[in-house]
Amino acid sequence: MGLLFIIFIAYLILKSRTSGNTGYKYNQSRDYNCKCPYCKEMYYLEDGYYVCECGENFRKDGSFTYKSDETVSDIIQYTIELMAYISKADGIVTNEEVNCLRQLLKDADFNNTQINWCARIFNKYKAISYDKSVLYKIKGDINDSIDLKRGILFYALEISYTDGEVSYSQNTIIDDIVSILGISISDYESIKNEVIGNGSNQENRKQLDEYYKILNITPGSSHAEVKKAYRDLMKIYHPDKQASKGLPDEIIKDITEKSVKIQEAYDEIKKAEGF
C-alpha cells in the first residue's frame, strides 16, 4: 500500500509495545481500584492504557485489568474508532472496508485476542455518531510527526475509496483529519493521488475476495486454511473422482467447470498473498 502505510504500521506496532500513561499511586484520599496484572502493584486509575512501575503495559477497563497481549494501546484504539466512523459514514459498512481493516490488523501482527479486542472496538463505534474528539486524542498521541499524520490520512482515504466512491460524510471526516492534524493541502493532494493511483488495485482486491468465496473462506485466511479448503473442495469436485460413478455427461461437465474455478481461485490466492 505504499511507504506511508508501512511507516504507519511500524508505528502502531511500536506504540502497542512501548506506550502508556503513568499510573497514580494510592494516597489517603483515594481507594485502590485496580492492580497491575503482572506484579500486583495497586493503583487508583481511570480507564486507559498504562505503564506500571515494573515496566509492563496494561489496560484498565471498568473493573478489569488486561495484560498488553490481551488488549491494544490507546493510539490503536483511537485509530480503530476513527476507521469505524469512516466506514459507517456512508450509511453502511461494506465487506471491502472490513477487509481493509482486517489487513491492517494482520500487518500489525496482533494475536487473536488483540484482533477480537479491536473487532469489539470497531463494532462499538460503527454504531455511534461521529465524534471529532477522537482526532484530538490521536493528535496528542502522535505529537508533531508529519509521517504519522500522513499515515493516518492515507489509511482513512484508503478505506474511503475501497468501495469506489467517497460520500459527503466521509469527506467531512477527511476534512477534519486534514484540519485538526495540521496536514498541508499539498500533502493531502499528494496522498489522495497515491490512494487513487492504487484504485487500479481495487478491482483486483474485489476479484480476490471472489476467489476466497469460491473456496468458502474469508480474506486473510492463513496459507494452511487456504490449502485445506482447496483440498477439501477438490475431493468433491475433481472430475477423476466422479468419472467412475456413471454420472450424466451434463453433471460431469458442471463438476469439471467447478473444479477449474476452484483451481483458479487457489492459484490466484497463492500468487496474490505470496504463499
PDB file of C-alpha atoms in Angstrom:
ATOM      1  CA  MET A   1       0.000   0.000   0.000  1.00  0.00           C
ATOM      2  CA  GLY A   2       2.996   2.294  -0.063  1.00  0.00           C
ATOM      3  CA  LEU A   3       5.709   3.659   2.178  1.00  0.00           C
ATOM      4  CA  LEU A   4       3.333   5.767   4.286  1.00  0.00           C
ATOM      5  CA  PHE A   5       1.281   2.698   5.135  1.00  0.00           C
ATOM      6  CA  ILE A   6       4.413   0.746   6.093  1.00  0.00           C
ATOM      7  CA  ILE A   7       5.577   3.586   8.366  1.00  0.00           C
ATOM      8  CA  PHE A   8       2.133   3.767   9.926  1.00  0.00           C
ATOM      9  CA  ILE A   9       2.044   0.021  10.631  1.00  0.00           C
ATOM     10  CA  ALA A  10       5.538   0.123  12.118  1.00  0.00           C
ATOM     11  CA  TYR A  11       4.478   2.967  14.393  1.00  0.00           C
ATOM     12  CA  LEU A  12       1.372   1.141  15.583  1.00  0.00           C
ATOM     13  CA  ILE A  13       3.435  -1.922  16.442  1.00  0.00           C
ATOM     14  CA  LEU A  14       5.972   0.212  18.324  1.00  0.00           C
ATOM     15  CA  LYS A  15       3.297   2.123  20.218  1.00  0.00           C
ATOM     16  CA  SER A  16       1.481  -1.073  21.163  1.00  0.00           C
ATOM     17  CA  ARG A  17       4.651  -2.280  22.878  1.00  0.00           C
ATOM     18  CA  THR A  18       6.067   0.873  24.424  1.00  0.00           C
ATOM     19  CA  SER A  19       3.327   3.415  25.147  1.00  0.00           C
ATOM     20  CA  GLY A  20       1.218   4.006  28.193  1.00  0.00           C
ATOM     21  CA  ASN A  21       0.275   6.569  30.787  1.00  0.00           C
ATOM     22  CA  THR A  22       1.846   6.581  34.216  1.00  0.00           C
ATOM     23  CA  GLY A  23      -0.448   5.276  36.949  1.00  0.00           C
ATOM     24  CA  TYR A  24      -1.365   7.298  40.025  1.00  0.00           C
ATOM     25  CA  LYS A  25      -0.133   5.739  43.244  1.00  0.00           C
ATOM     26  CA  TYR A  26      -2.513   5.221  46.129  1.00  0.00           C
ATOM     27  CA  ASN A  27      -2.913   8.069  48.654  1.00  0.00           C
ATOM     28  CA  GLN A  28      -5.050   8.541  51.764  1.00  0.00           C
ATOM     29  CA  SER A  29      -7.821  10.398  49.909  1.00  0.00           C
ATOM     30  CA  ARG A  30      -8.420   7.588  47.434  1.00  0.00           C
ATOM     31  CA  ASP A  31      -9.081   3.866  47.442  1.00  0.00           C
ATOM     32  CA  TYR A  32      -7.322   1.347  45.267  1.00  0.00           C
ATOM     33  CA  ASN A  33      -9.434   0.452  42.233  1.00  0.00           C
ATOM     34  CA  CYS A  34      -7.100  -1.845  40.274  1.00  0.00           C
ATOM     35  CA  LYS A  35      -3.786  -3.646  40.304  1.00  0.00           C
ATOM     36  CA  CYS A  36      -1.120  -4.422  37.724  1.00  0.00           C
ATOM     37  CA  PRO A  37      -1.854  -7.888  36.288  1.00  0.00           C
ATOM     38  CA  TYR A  38       1.880  -8.624  36.260  1.00  0.00           C
ATOM     39  CA  CYS A  39       3.331  -7.547  39.614  1.00  0.00           C
ATOM     40  CA  LYS A  40       0.053  -6.841  41.520  1.00  0.00           C
ATOM     41  CA  GLU A  41       1.077  -3.247  42.374  1.00  0.00           C
ATOM     42  CA  MET A  42      -2.061  -1.375  43.480  1.00  0.00           C
ATOM     43  CA  TYR A  43      -3.255   1.810  41.736  1.00  0.00           C
ATOM     44  CA  TYR A  44      -6.104   4.281  41.566  1.00  0.00           C
ATOM     45  CA  LEU A  45      -6.705   4.765  37.824  1.00  0.00           C
ATOM     46  CA  GLU A  46      -9.255   5.928  35.320  1.00  0.00           C
ATOM     47  CA  ASP A  47      -9.862   3.621  32.368  1.00  0.00           C
ATOM     48  CA  GLY A  48      -6.902   3.654  29.992  1.00  0.00           C
ATOM     49  CA  TYR A  49      -3.584   2.134  28.962  1.00  0.00           C
ATOM     50  CA  TYR A  50      -0.733   2.392  31.484  1.00  0.00           C
ATOM     51  CA  VAL A  51       2.877   1.539  32.220  1.00  0.00           C
ATOM     52  CA  CYS A  52       3.419   0.010  35.643  1.00  0.00           C
ATOM     53  CA  GLU A  53       6.497   0.643  37.786  1.00  0.00           C
ATOM     54  CA  CYS A  54       7.524  -2.922  36.911  1.00  0.00           C
ATOM     55  CA  GLY A  55       7.854  -1.777  33.277  1.00  0.00           C
ATOM     56  CA  GLU A  56       4.924  -3.746  31.875  1.00  0.00           C
ATOM     57  CA  ASN A  57       1.987  -2.255  29.971  1.00  0.00           C
ATOM     58  CA  PHE A  58      -1.585  -2.988  30.970  1.00  0.00           C
ATOM     59  CA  ARG A  59      -5.090  -1.638  30.399  1.00  0.00           C
ATOM     60  CA  LYS A  60      -7.735  -0.795  32.966  1.00  0.00           C
ATOM     61  CA  ASP A  61     -11.244  -1.147  31.589  1.00  0.00           C
ATOM     62  CA  GLY A  62     -14.024  -0.890  34.141  1.00  0.00           C
ATOM     63  CA  SER A  63     -13.341  -3.280  36.991  1.00  0.00           C
ATOM     64  CA  PHE A  64     -10.899  -5.371  34.954  1.00  0.00           C
ATOM     65  CA  THR A  65      -7.224  -5.080  34.041  1.00  0.00           C
ATOM     66  CA  TYR A  66      -5.649  -6.677  30.982  1.00  0.00           C
ATOM     67  CA  LYS A  67      -2.097  -7.582  30.063  1.00  0.00           C
ATOM     68  CA  SER A  68      -0.570  -5.956  26.970  1.00  0.00           C
ATOM     69  CA  ASP A  69      -1.037  -9.080  24.847  1.00  0.00           C
ATOM     70  CA  GLU A  70      -4.742  -9.161  25.743  1.00  0.00           C
ATOM     71  CA  THR A  71      -5.513  -5.640  24.565  1.00  0.00           C
ATOM     72  CA  VAL A  72      -4.057  -2.784  22.461  1.00  0.00           C
ATOM     73  CA  SER A  73      -2.650   0.652  23.181  1.00  0.00           C
ATOM     74  CA  ASP A  74      -4.711   3.851  23.133  1.00  0.00           C
ATOM     75  CA  ILE A  75      -3.422   5.031  19.737  1.00  0.00           C
ATOM     76  CA  ILE A  76      -4.585   1.791  18.150  1.00  0.00           C
ATOM     77  CA  GLN A  77      -7.998   2.068  19.813  1.00  0.00           C
ATOM     78  CA  TYR A  78      -8.311   5.660  18.575  1.00  0.00           C
ATOM     79  CA  THR A  79      -7.340   4.559  15.072  1.00  0.00           C
ATOM     80  CA  ILE A  80      -9.884   1.723  15.055  1.00  0.00           C
ATOM     81  CA  GLU A  81     -12.528   4.149  16.338  1.00  0.00           C
ATOM     82  CA  LEU A  82     -11.754   6.608  13.526  1.00  0.00           C
ATOM     83  CA  MET A  83     -11.881   3.880  10.886  1.00  0.00           C
ATOM     84  CA  ALA A  84     -15.254   2.715  12.232  1.00  0.00           C
ATOM     85  CA  TYR A  85     -16.621   6.247  11.841  1.00  0.00           C
ATOM     86  CA  ILE A  86     -15.307   6.472   8.276  1.00  0.00           C
ATOM     87  CA  SER A  87     -16.603   3.034   7.309  1.00  0.00           C
ATOM     88  CA  LYS A  88     -20.112   3.785   8.577  1.00  0.00           C
ATOM     89  CA  ALA A  89     -20.212   7.413   7.378  1.00  0.00           C
ATOM     90  CA  ASP A  90     -21.782   6.490   4.029  1.00  0.00           C
ATOM     91  CA  GLY A  91     -24.553   4.558   5.779  1.00  0.00           C
ATOM     92  CA  ILE A  92     -23.241   1.000   5.538  1.00  0.00           C
ATOM     93  CA  VAL A  93     -20.059  -0.869   6.385  1.00  0.00           C
ATOM     94  CA  THR A  94     -19.050  -2.805   3.268  1.00  0.00           C
ATOM     95  CA  ASN A  95     -17.107  -6.062   3.073  1.00  0.00           C
ATOM     96  CA  GLU A  96     -14.316  -4.176   1.307  1.00  0.00           C
ATOM     97  CA  GLU A  97     -13.977  -1.789   4.258  1.00  0.00           C
ATOM     98  CA  VAL A  98     -13.953  -4.648   6.764  1.00  0.00           C
ATOM     99  CA  ASN A  99     -11.305  -6.462   4.722  1.00  0.00           C
ATOM    100  CA  CYS A 100      -9.198  -3.297   4.592  1.00  0.00           C
ATOM    101  CA  LEU A 101      -9.307  -3.058   8.374  1.00  0.00           C
ATOM    102  CA  ARG A 102      -8.595  -6.777   8.709  1.00  0.00           C
ATOM    103  CA  GLN A 103      -5.476  -6.286   6.617  1.00  0.00           C
ATOM    104  CA  LEU A 104      -4.288  -3.515   8.955  1.00  0.00           C
ATOM    105  CA  LEU A 105      -4.630  -5.829  11.956  1.00  0.00           C
ATOM    106  CA  LYS A 106      -2.957  -8.672  10.084  1.00  0.00           C
ATOM    107  CA  ASP A 107       0.002  -6.470   9.112  1.00  0.00           C
ATOM    108  CA  ALA A 108       0.321  -5.232  12.700  1.00  0.00           C
ATOM    109  CA  ASP A 109       0.934  -8.860  13.769  1.00  0.00           C
ATOM    110  CA  PHE A 110      -1.695  -8.914  16.531  1.00  0.00           C
ATOM    111  CA  ASN A 111      -2.707 -12.163  18.192  1.00  0.00           C
ATOM    112  CA  ASN A 112      -6.299 -13.438  18.057  1.00  0.00           C
ATOM    113  CA  THR A 113      -7.184 -11.919  21.436  1.00  0.00           C
ATOM    114  CA  GLN A 114      -5.985  -8.491  20.307  1.00  0.00           C
ATOM    115  CA  ILE A 115      -7.816  -8.813  16.979  1.00  0.00           C
ATOM    116  CA  ASN A 116     -11.020  -9.687  18.830  1.00  0.00           C
ATOM    117  CA  TRP A 117     -10.478  -6.662  21.068  1.00  0.00           C
ATOM    118  CA  CYS A 118     -10.158  -4.424  18.002  1.00  0.00           C
ATOM    119  CA  ALA A 119     -13.265  -6.011  16.483  1.00  0.00           C
ATOM    120  CA  ARG A 120     -15.248  -5.084  19.601  1.00  0.00           C
ATOM    121  CA  ILE A 121     -13.978  -1.505  19.388  1.00  0.00           C
ATOM    122  CA  PHE A 122     -14.894  -1.314  15.705  1.00  0.00           C
ATOM    123  CA  ASN A 123     -18.384  -2.745  16.266  1.00  0.00           C
ATOM    124  CA  LYS A 124     -18.968  -0.363  19.169  1.00  0.00           C
ATOM    125  CA  TYR A 125     -18.068   2.811  17.292  1.00  0.00           C
ATOM    126  CA  LYS A 126     -19.642   1.929  13.964  1.00  0.00           C
ATOM    127  CA  ALA A 127     -22.956   2.189  15.827  1.00  0.00           C
ATOM    128  CA  ILE A 128     -22.124   5.619  17.288  1.00  0.00           C
ATOM    129  CA  SER A 129     -22.349   9.015  15.604  1.00  0.00           C
ATOM    130  CA  TYR A 130     -19.033  10.509  14.502  1.00  0.00           C
ATOM    131  CA  ASP A 131     -17.220  12.446  17.227  1.00  0.00           C
ATOM    132  CA  LYS A 132     -14.246  14.504  16.064  1.00  0.00           C
ATOM    133  CA  SER A 133     -12.742  14.473  19.572  1.00  0.00           C
ATOM    134  CA  VAL A 134     -11.021  11.207  18.598  1.00  0.00           C
ATOM    135  CA  LEU A 135      -8.830  13.231  16.234  1.00  0.00           C
ATOM    136  CA  TYR A 136      -7.630  15.435  19.088  1.00  0.00           C
ATOM    137  CA  LYS A 137      -6.737  12.267  21.010  1.00  0.00           C
ATOM    138  CA  ILE A 138      -4.787  10.983  18.017  1.00  0.00           C
ATOM    139  CA  LYS A 139      -3.072  14.350  17.620  1.00  0.00           C
ATOM    140  CA  GLY A 140      -1.985  14.310  21.254  1.00  0.00           C
ATOM    141  CA  ASP A 141      -0.594  10.803  20.919  1.00  0.00           C
ATOM    142  CA  ILE A 142       1.406  11.204  17.705  1.00  0.00           C
ATOM    143  CA  ASN A 143       2.679  14.691  18.578  1.00  0.00           C
ATOM    144  CA  ASP A 144       4.035  16.529  15.508  1.00  0.00           C
ATOM    145  CA  SER A 145       5.216  13.569  13.440  1.00  0.00           C
ATOM    146  CA  ILE A 146       4.473  14.507   9.822  1.00  0.00           C
ATOM    147  CA  ASP A 147       4.886  10.938   8.586  1.00  0.00           C
ATOM    148  CA  LEU A 148       2.419   9.594  11.138  1.00  0.00           C
ATOM    149  CA  LYS A 149      -0.148  12.282  10.323  1.00  0.00           C
ATOM    150  CA  ARG A 150       0.205  11.344   6.675  1.00  0.00           C
ATOM    151  CA  GLY A 151      -0.169   7.679   7.591  1.00  0.00           C
ATOM    152  CA  ILE A 152      -3.479   8.357   9.344  1.00  0.00           C
ATOM    153  CA  LEU A 153      -4.746  10.299   6.325  1.00  0.00           C
ATOM    154  CA  PHE A 154      -3.508   7.666   3.876  1.00  0.00           C
ATOM    155  CA  TYR A 155      -5.323   4.878   5.667  1.00  0.00           C
ATOM    156  CA  ALA A 156      -8.501   6.954   6.094  1.00  0.00           C
ATOM    157  CA  LEU A 157      -8.538   7.667   2.362  1.00  0.00           C
ATOM    158  CA  GLU A 158      -7.763   4.040   1.586  1.00  0.00           C
ATOM    159  CA  ILE A 159     -10.857   2.897   3.483  1.00  0.00           C
ATOM    160  CA  SER A 160     -12.969   5.691   1.999  1.00  0.00           C
ATOM    161  CA  TYR A 161     -12.101   4.658  -1.547  1.00  0.00           C
ATOM    162  CA  THR A 162     -12.432   0.877  -1.070  1.00  0.00           C
ATOM    163  CA  ASP A 163     -15.975   0.811  -2.439  1.00  0.00           C
ATOM    164  CA  GLY A 164     -15.174   3.183  -5.303  1.00  0.00           C
ATOM    165  CA  GLU A 165     -16.764   6.433  -4.123  1.00  0.00           C
ATOM    166  CA  VAL A 166     -16.273   8.790  -1.188  1.00  0.00           C
ATOM    167  CA  SER A 167     -19.508  10.027   0.375  1.00  0.00           C
ATOM    168  CA  TYR A 168     -20.181  13.554   1.634  1.00  0.00           C
ATOM    169  CA  SER A 169     -19.999  12.332   5.248  1.00  0.00           C
ATOM    170  CA  GLN A 170     -16.708  10.573   4.638  1.00  0.00           C
ATOM    171  CA  ASN A 171     -15.314  13.738   3.049  1.00  0.00           C
ATOM    172  CA  THR A 172     -16.352  15.668   6.176  1.00  0.00           C
ATOM    173  CA  ILE A 173     -14.236  13.347   8.320  1.00  0.00           C
ATOM    174  CA  ILE A 174     -11.339  13.553   5.860  1.00  0.00           C
ATOM    175  CA  ASP A 175     -11.526  17.379   6.030  1.00  0.00           C
ATOM    176  CA  ASP A 176     -11.399  17.172   9.842  1.00  0.00           C
ATOM    177  CA  ILE A 177      -8.326  14.916   9.672  1.00  0.00           C
ATOM    178  CA  VAL A 178      -6.545  17.417   7.435  1.00  0.00           C
ATOM    179  CA  SER A 179      -7.560  20.402   9.577  1.00  0.00           C
ATOM    180  CA  ILE A 180      -7.090  19.011  13.097  1.00  0.00           C
ATOM    181  CA  LEU A 181      -3.866  17.120  12.414  1.00  0.00           C
ATOM    182  CA  GLY A 182      -2.475  20.105  10.510  1.00  0.00           C
ATOM    183  CA  ILE A 183      -1.818  18.418   7.169  1.00  0.00           C
ATOM    184  CA  SER A 184      -0.991  20.764   4.298  1.00  0.00           C
ATOM    185  CA  ILE A 185      -3.160  20.919   1.186  1.00  0.00           C
ATOM    186  CA  SER A 186      -0.214  19.826  -0.955  1.00  0.00           C
ATOM    187  CA  ASP A 187       0.330  16.761   1.242  1.00  0.00           C
ATOM    188  CA  TYR A 188      -3.387  15.988   1.119  1.00  0.00           C
ATOM    189  CA  GLU A 189      -3.449  16.144  -2.684  1.00  0.00           C
ATOM    190  CA  SER A 190      -0.307  14.033  -2.941  1.00  0.00           C
ATOM    191  CA  ILE A 191      -1.669  11.327  -0.628  1.00  0.00           C
ATOM    192  CA  LYS A 192      -5.066  11.386  -2.307  1.00  0.00           C
ATOM    193  CA  ASN A 193      -3.448  10.910  -5.715  1.00  0.00           C
ATOM    194  CA  GLU A 194      -1.423   7.996  -4.342  1.00  0.00           C
ATOM    195  CA  VAL A 195      -4.563   6.329  -2.990  1.00  0.00           C
ATOM    196  CA  ILE A 196      -6.483   6.947  -6.208  1.00  0.00           C
ATOM    197  CA  GLY A 197      -3.493   5.590  -8.101  1.00  0.00           C
ATOM    198  CA  ASN A 198      -3.960   2.429  -6.086  1.00  0.00           C
ATOM    199  CA  GLY A 199      -7.520   2.365  -7.339  1.00  0.00           C
ATOM    200  CA  SER A 200      -6.499   0.121 -10.172  1.00  0.00           C
ATOM    201  CA  ASN A 201      -5.816  -2.456  -7.478  1.00  0.00           C
ATOM    202  CA  GLN A 202      -9.313  -2.176  -6.031  1.00  0.00           C
ATOM    203  CA  GLU A 203     -10.818  -4.327  -8.768  1.00  0.00           C
ATOM    204  CA  ASN A 204      -8.058  -6.848  -8.152  1.00  0.00           C
ATOM    205  CA  ARG A 205      -8.955  -6.914  -4.448  1.00  0.00           C
ATOM    206  CA  LYS A 206     -12.618  -7.423  -5.267  1.00  0.00           C
ATOM    207  CA  GLN A 207     -11.707 -10.280  -7.590  1.00  0.00           C
ATOM    208  CA  LEU A 208      -9.520 -11.747  -4.859  1.00  0.00           C
ATOM    209  CA  ASP A 209     -12.486 -11.621  -2.484  1.00  0.00           C
ATOM    210  CA  GLU A 210     -14.459 -13.600  -5.059  1.00  0.00           C
ATOM    211  CA  TYR A 211     -11.730 -16.230  -5.151  1.00  0.00           C
ATOM    212  CA  TYR A 212     -11.928 -16.555  -1.368  1.00  0.00           C
ATOM    213  CA  LYS A 213     -15.698 -17.037  -1.675  1.00  0.00           C
ATOM    214  CA  ILE A 214     -15.176 -19.853  -4.174  1.00  0.00           C
ATOM    215  CA  LEU A 215     -13.064 -21.651  -1.570  1.00  0.00           C
ATOM    216  CA  ASN A 216     -15.656 -20.850   1.150  1.00  0.00           C
ATOM    217  CA  ILE A 217     -13.133 -18.997   3.327  1.00  0.00           C
ATOM    218  CA  THR A 218     -12.623 -15.364   4.345  1.00  0.00           C
ATOM    219  CA  PRO A 219      -9.922 -12.957   3.091  1.00  0.00           C
ATOM    220  CA  GLY A 220      -6.902 -13.005   5.361  1.00  0.00           C
ATOM    221  CA  SER A 221      -7.082 -16.770   5.942  1.00  0.00           C
ATOM    222  CA  SER A 222      -3.729 -18.428   6.572  1.00  0.00           C
ATOM    223  CA  HIS A 223      -1.884 -20.485   3.972  1.00  0.00           C
ATOM    224  CA  ALA A 224      -2.827 -23.655   5.841  1.00  0.00           C
ATOM    225  CA  GLU A 225      -6.508 -22.676   5.848  1.00  0.00           C
ATOM    226  CA  VAL A 226      -6.462 -21.862   2.127  1.00  0.00           C
ATOM    227  CA  LYS A 227      -4.720 -25.147   1.302  1.00  0.00           C
ATOM    228  CA  LYS A 228      -7.151 -27.187   3.404  1.00  0.00           C
ATOM    229  CA  ALA A 229     -10.188 -25.502   1.824  1.00  0.00           C
ATOM    230  CA  TYR A 230      -8.797 -26.181  -1.655  1.00  0.00           C
ATOM    231  CA  ARG A 231      -8.100 -29.851  -0.920  1.00  0.00           C
ATOM    232  CA  ASP A 232     -11.496 -30.415   0.694  1.00  0.00           C
ATOM    233  CA  LEU A 233     -13.300 -28.979  -2.330  1.00  0.00           C
ATOM    234  CA  MET A 234     -11.189 -30.892  -4.849  1.00  0.00           C
ATOM    235  CA  LYS A 235     -12.051 -34.133  -3.065  1.00  0.00           C
ATOM    236  CA  ILE A 236     -15.640 -33.380  -4.025  1.00  0.00           C
ATOM    237  CA  TYR A 237     -15.270 -31.741  -7.421  1.00  0.00           C
ATOM    238  CA  HIS A 238     -12.237 -33.322  -9.055  1.00  0.00           C
ATOM    239  CA  PRO A 239     -13.526 -34.872 -12.335  1.00  0.00           C
ATOM    240  CA  ASP A 240     -11.402 -38.019 -11.970  1.00  0.00           C
ATOM    241  CA  LYS A 241     -13.164 -38.822  -8.700  1.00  0.00           C
ATOM    242  CA  GLN A 242     -16.582 -38.559 -10.360  1.00  0.00           C
ATOM    243  CA  ALA A 243     -15.879 -40.207 -13.725  1.00  0.00           C
ATOM    244  CA  SER A 244     -16.354 -43.762 -12.427  1.00  0.00           C
ATOM    245  CA  LYS A 245     -19.746 -43.049 -10.856  1.00  0.00           C
ATOM    246  CA  GLY A 246     -21.700 -43.194 -14.113  1.00  0.00           C
ATOM    247  CA  LEU A 247     -22.998 -39.639 -13.796  1.00  0.00           C
ATOM    248  CA  PRO A 248     -24.653 -37.948 -16.795  1.00  0.00           C
ATOM    249  CA  ASP A 249     -22.331 -36.011 -19.091  1.00  0.00           C
ATOM    250  CA  GLU A 250     -24.026 -32.725 -18.155  1.00  0.00           C
ATOM    251  CA  ILE A 251     -23.278 -33.217 -14.482  1.00  0.00           C
ATOM    252  CA  ILE A 252     -19.687 -34.222 -15.253  1.00  0.00           C
ATOM    253  CA  LYS A 253     -19.368 -31.023 -17.294  1.00  0.00           C
ATOM    254  CA  ASP A 254     -20.641 -28.894 -14.386  1.00  0.00           C
ATOM    255  CA  ILE A 255     -18.257 -30.640 -11.975  1.00  0.00           C
ATOM    256  CA  THR A 256     -15.339 -30.069 -14.337  1.00  0.00           C
ATOM    257  CA  GLU A 257     -16.154 -26.354 -14.643  1.00  0.00           C
ATOM    258  CA  LYS A 258     -16.398 -26.101 -10.870  1.00  0.00           C
ATOM    259  CA  SER A 259     -13.018 -27.782 -10.411  1.00  0.00           C
ATOM    260  CA  VAL A 260     -11.438 -25.343 -12.884  1.00  0.00           C
ATOM    261  CA  LYS A 261     -12.792 -22.395 -10.856  1.00  0.00           C
ATOM    262  CA  ILE A 262     -11.524 -23.934  -7.622  1.00  0.00           C
ATOM    263  CA  GLN A 263      -8.067 -24.443  -9.111  1.00  0.00           C
ATOM    264  CA  GLU A 264      -8.009 -20.895 -10.482  1.00  0.00           C
ATOM    265  CA  ALA A 265      -9.092 -19.452  -7.118  1.00  0.00           C
ATOM    266  CA  TYR A 266      -6.393 -21.403  -5.278  1.00  0.00           C
ATOM    267  CA  ASP A 267      -3.664 -20.376  -7.729  1.00  0.00           C
ATOM    268  CA  GLU A 268      -4.667 -16.688  -7.710  1.00  0.00           C
ATOM    269  CA  ILE A 269      -4.874 -16.510  -3.912  1.00  0.00           C
ATOM    270  CA  LYS A 270      -1.445 -18.095  -3.587  1.00  0.00           C
ATOM    271  CA  LYS A 271       0.017 -15.624  -6.071  1.00  0.00           C
ATOM    272  CA  ALA A 272      -1.666 -12.577  -4.512  1.00  0.00           C
ATOM    273  CA  GLU A 273      -0.814 -13.487  -0.907  1.00  0.00           C
ATOM    274  CA  GLY A 274       2.691 -14.754  -1.643  1.00  0.00           C
ATOM    275  CA  PHE A 275       2.051 -18.264  -0.332  1.00  0.00           C
TER     276      PHE A 275
END
